JSON list of C-alpha atoms in Angstrom, two decimals:
[
{"chain": "A", "resi": 18, "resn": "MET", "atom": "CA", "xyz": [0.00, 0.00, 0.00]},
{"chain": "A", "resi": 19, "resn": "GLN", "atom": "CA", "xyz": [1.22, 3.47, -0.92]},
{"chain": "A", "resi": 20, "resn": "ASN", "atom": "CA", "xyz": [-0.06, 6.46, 1.07]},
{"chain": "A", "resi": 21, "resn": "ALA", "atom": "CA", "xyz": [0.38, 10.15, 0.36]},
{"chain": "A", "resi": 22, "resn": "VAL", "atom": "CA", "xyz": [-0.85, 13.51, 1.58]},
{"chain": "A", "resi": 23, "resn": "ILE", "atom": "CA", "xyz": [-1.70, 15.87, -1.25]},
{"chain": "A", "resi": 24, "resn": "LEU", "atom": "CA", "xyz": [-1.81, 19.59, -0.45]},
{"chain": "A", "resi": 25, "resn": "ILE", "atom": "CA", "xyz": [-4.06, 21.47, -2.87]},
{"chain": "A", "resi": 26, "resn": "ASN", "atom": "CA", "xyz": [-4.86, 25.06, -3.77]},
{"chain": "A", "resi": 27, "resn": "ALA", "atom": "CA", "xyz": [-8.05, 25.63, -5.72]},
{"chain": "A", "resi": 28, "resn": "GLU", "atom": "CA", "xyz": [-9.09, 28.39, -8.07]},
{"chain": "A", "resi": 29, "resn": "LYS", "atom": "CA", "xyz": [-10.89, 31.28, -6.37]},
{"chain": "A", "resi": 30, "resn": "GLY", "atom": "CA", "xyz": [-14.42, 30.28, -5.36]},
{"chain": "A", "resi": 31, "resn": "GLN", "atom": "CA", "xyz": [-13.89, 26.62, -6.26]},
{"chain": "A", "resi": 32, "resn": "ILE", "atom": "CA", "xyz": [-12.86, 25.02, -2.95]},
{"chain": "A", "resi": 33, "resn": "GLN", "atom": "CA", "xyz": [-16.10, 23.14, -2.25]},
{"chain": "A", "resi": 34, "resn": "ALA", "atom": "CA", "xyz": [-16.56, 22.04, -5.86]},
{"chain": "A", "resi": 35, "resn": "VAL", "atom": "CA", "xyz": [-12.97, 20.78, -6.07]},
{"chain": "A", "resi": 36, "resn": "ALA", "atom": "CA", "xyz": [-13.34, 18.94, -2.75]},
{"chain": "A", "resi": 37, "resn": "GLN", "atom": "CA", "xyz": [-16.44, 17.16, -4.03]},
{"chain": "A", "resi": 38, "resn": "ARG", "atom": "CA", "xyz": [-14.75, 16.23, -7.31]},
{"chain": "A", "resi": 39, "resn": "LEU", "atom": "CA", "xyz": [-11.68, 14.93, -5.48]},
{"chain": "A", "resi": 40, "resn": "ALA", "atom": "CA", "xyz": [-13.77, 12.78, -3.14]},
{"chain": "A", "resi": 41, "resn": "GLU", "atom": "CA", "xyz": [-15.02, 10.89, -6.22]},
{"chain": "A", "resi": 42, "resn": "VAL", "atom": "CA", "xyz": [-11.54, 10.17, -7.62]},
{"chain": "A", "resi": 43, "resn": "GLU", "atom": "CA", "xyz": [-10.40, 6.56, -7.26]},
{"chain": "A", "resi": 44, "resn": "GLY", "atom": "CA", "xyz": [-7.43, 6.46, -4.89]},
{"chain": "A", "resi": 45, "resn": "ILE", "atom": "CA", "xyz": [-8.50, 9.47, -2.81]},
{"chain": "A", "resi": 46, "resn": "SER", "atom": "CA", "xyz": [-9.84, 8.22, 0.51]},
{"chain": "A", "resi": 47, "resn": "GLU", "atom": "CA", "xyz": [-10.48, 11.54, 2.29]},
{"chain": "A", "resi": 48, "resn": "VAL", "atom": "CA", "xyz": [-10.55, 15.25, 1.49]},
{"chain": "A", "resi": 49, "resn": "TYR", "atom": "CA", "xyz": [-10.35, 17.98, 4.13]},
{"chain": "A", "resi": 50, "resn": "SER", "atom": "CA", "xyz": [-10.94, 21.68, 3.61]},
{"chain": "A", "resi": 51, "resn": "THR", "atom": "CA", "xyz": [-8.42, 23.63, 5.67]},
{"chain": "A", "resi": 52, "resn": "CYS", "atom": "CA", "xyz": [-7.41, 27.12, 6.62]},
{"chain": "A", "resi": 53, "resn": "GLY", "atom": "CA", "xyz": [-3.87, 28.29, 6.13]},
{"chain": "A", "resi": 54, "resn": "ARG", "atom": "CA", "xyz": [-1.52, 28.00, 3.20]},
{"chain": "A", "resi": 55, "resn": "TYR", "atom": "CA", "xyz": [-3.49, 25.25, 1.42]},
{"chain": "A", "resi": 56, "resn": "ASP", "atom": "CA", "xyz": [-7.20, 25.09, 0.65]},
{"chain": "A", "resi": 57, "resn": "LEU", "atom": "CA", "xyz": [-7.56, 21.30, 0.73]},
{"chain": "A", "resi": 58, "resn": "VAL", "atom": "CA", "xyz": [-5.72, 18.23, 1.95]},
{"chain": "A", "resi": 59, "resn": "ALA", "atom": "CA", "xyz": [-6.42, 14.93, 0.22]},
{"chain": "A", "resi": 60, "resn": "ILE", "atom": "CA", "xyz": [-5.33, 11.55, 1.54]},
{"chain": "A", "resi": 61, "resn": "ALA", "atom": "CA", "xyz": [-4.34, 9.14, -1.21]},
{"chain": "A", "resi": 62, "resn": "ARG", "atom": "CA", "xyz": [-4.17, 5.38, -0.71]},
{"chain": "A", "resi": 63, "resn": "THR", "atom": "CA", "xyz": [-3.07, 3.30, -3.68]},
{"chain": "A", "resi": 64, "resn": "ARG", "atom": "CA", "xyz": [-1.79, -0.25, -4.11]},
{"chain": "A", "resi": 65, "resn": "ASN", "atom": "CA", "xyz": [1.72, 0.79, -5.25]},
{"chain": "A", "resi": 66, "resn": "PHE", "atom": "CA", "xyz": [3.89, 3.72, -6.28]},
{"chain": "A", "resi": 67, "resn": "GLU", "atom": "CA", "xyz": [2.96, 3.42, -9.96]},
{"chain": "A", "resi": 68, "resn": "SER", "atom": "CA", "xyz": [-0.74, 3.78, -9.07]},
{"chain": "A", "resi": 69, "resn": "LEU", "atom": "CA", "xyz": [0.06, 6.83, -6.94]},
{"chain": "A", "resi": 70, "resn": "ALA", "atom": "CA", "xyz": [2.05, 8.38, -9.78]},
{"chain": "A", "resi": 71, "resn": "GLU", "atom": "CA", "xyz": [-0.86, 7.84, -12.18]},
{"chain": "A", "resi": 72, "resn": "LEU", "atom": "CA", "xyz": [-3.27, 9.36, -9.65]},
{"chain": "A", "resi": 73, "resn": "VAL", "atom": "CA", "xyz": [-1.19, 12.49, -9.12]},
{"chain": "A", "resi": 74, "resn": "THR", "atom": "CA", "xyz": [0.05, 13.08, -12.68]},
{"chain": "A", "resi": 75, "resn": "GLY", "atom": "CA", "xyz": [-3.00, 11.70, -14.49]},
{"chain": "A", "resi": 76, "resn": "ARG", "atom": "CA", "xyz": [-6.33, 11.77, -12.69]},
{"chain": "A", "resi": 77, "resn": "LEU", "atom": "CA", "xyz": [-5.73, 14.85, -10.52]},
{"chain": "A", "resi": 78, "resn": "THR", "atom": "CA", "xyz": [-4.64, 16.94, -13.50]},
{"chain": "A", "resi": 79, "resn": "ARG", "atom": "CA", "xyz": [-8.11, 16.39, -14.97]},
{"chain": "A", "resi": 80, "resn": "VAL", "atom": "CA", "xyz": [-9.93, 17.71, -11.88]},
{"chain": "A", "resi": 81, "resn": "GLU", "atom": "CA", "xyz": [-11.31, 21.11, -12.83]},
{"chain": "A", "resi": 82, "resn": "GLY", "atom": "CA", "xyz": [-10.51, 23.95, -10.44]},
{"chain": "A", "resi": 83, "resn": "ILE", "atom": "CA", "xyz": [-7.18, 22.75, -9.05]},
{"chain": "A", "resi": 84, "resn": "ARG", "atom": "CA", "xyz": [-4.58, 25.53, -9.24]},
{"chain": "A", "resi": 85, "resn": "ASP", "atom": "CA", "xyz": [-1.56, 23.66, -7.82]},
{"chain": "A", "resi": 86, "resn": "THR", "atom": "CA", "xyz": [-0.62, 20.69, -5.65]},
{"chain": "A", "resi": 87, "resn": "GLU", "atom": "CA", "xyz": [2.20, 19.42, -3.49]},
{"chain": "A", "resi": 88, "resn": "THR", "atom": "CA", "xyz": [2.42, 15.70, -2.82]},
{"chain": "A", "resi": 89, "resn": "LEU", "atom": "CA", "xyz": [4.00, 14.29, 0.32]},
{"chain": "A", "resi": 90, "resn": "ASN", "atom": "CA", "xyz": [4.75, 10.61, -0.18]},
{"chain": "A", "resi": 91, "resn": "ALA", "atom": "CA", "xyz": [4.39, 8.74, 3.12]},
{"chain": "A", "resi": 92, "resn": "MET", "atom": "CA", "xyz": [7.38, 6.67, 4.16]},
{"chain": "A", "resi": 93, "resn": "GLN", "atom": "CA", "xyz": [5.76, 5.05, 7.22]},
{"chain": "A", "resi": 94, "resn": "VAL", "atom": "CA", "xyz": [2.30, 5.25, 8.70]},
{"chain": "A", "resi": 95, "resn": "HIS", "atom": "CA", "xyz": [1.96, 5.86, 12.43]},
{"chain": "A", "resi": 96, "resn": "SER", "atom": "CA", "xyz": [-1.71, 5.85, 13.34]},
{"chain": "A", "resi": 97, "resn": "ARG", "atom": "CA", "xyz": [-3.42, 5.42, 16.67]},
{"chain": "A", "resi": 98, "resn": "HIS", "atom": "CA", "xyz": [-6.72, 5.17, 14.77]},
{"chain": "A", "resi": 99, "resn": "ASP", "atom": "CA", "xyz": [-5.55, 2.07, 12.87]},
{"chain": "A", "resi": 100, "resn": "LEU", "atom": "CA", "xyz": [-4.34, 0.41, 16.08]},
{"chain": "A", "resi": 101, "resn": "GLU", "atom": "CA", "xyz": [-7.60, 1.15, 17.88]},
{"chain": "A", "resi": 102, "resn": "THR", "atom": "CA", "xyz": [-9.60, -0.29, 14.96]},
{"chain": "A", "resi": 103, "resn": "MET", "atom": "CA", "xyz": [-7.51, -3.48, 14.84]},
{"chain": "A", "resi": 104, "resn": "PHE", "atom": "CA", "xyz": [-7.84, -4.16, 18.56]},
{"chain": "A", "resi": 105, "resn": "SER", "atom": "CA", "xyz": [-11.41, -2.90, 19.06]},
{"chain": "A", "resi": 106, "resn": "VAL", "atom": "CA", "xyz": [-13.73, -5.32, 20.84]},
{"chain": "A", "resi": 107, "resn": "GLY", "atom": "CA", "xyz": [-16.82, -3.55, 19.52]},
{"chain": "A", "resi": 108, "resn": "LEU", "atom": "CA", "xyz": [-18.13, -2.13, 22.79]}
]
């Protein structure tokens, strides 16, 4: 599994529309609107690096309203959420 955080700036007035379009793209698991330097943060989860490369350089370039992106390729995942889910007893 290949994970990445994609930082996105949208065209003026397009943040919500871009977020909705991104949420429908295969390989994007979550999209967050944010305040600060970037308008949106998308979490990508793909089966391998080649799939991630195709997502970022292929599918995302076709999403209308994206001005620019910066992709942070995850080296390791450290997640309390994942651990809690694995060991949950369903209370």
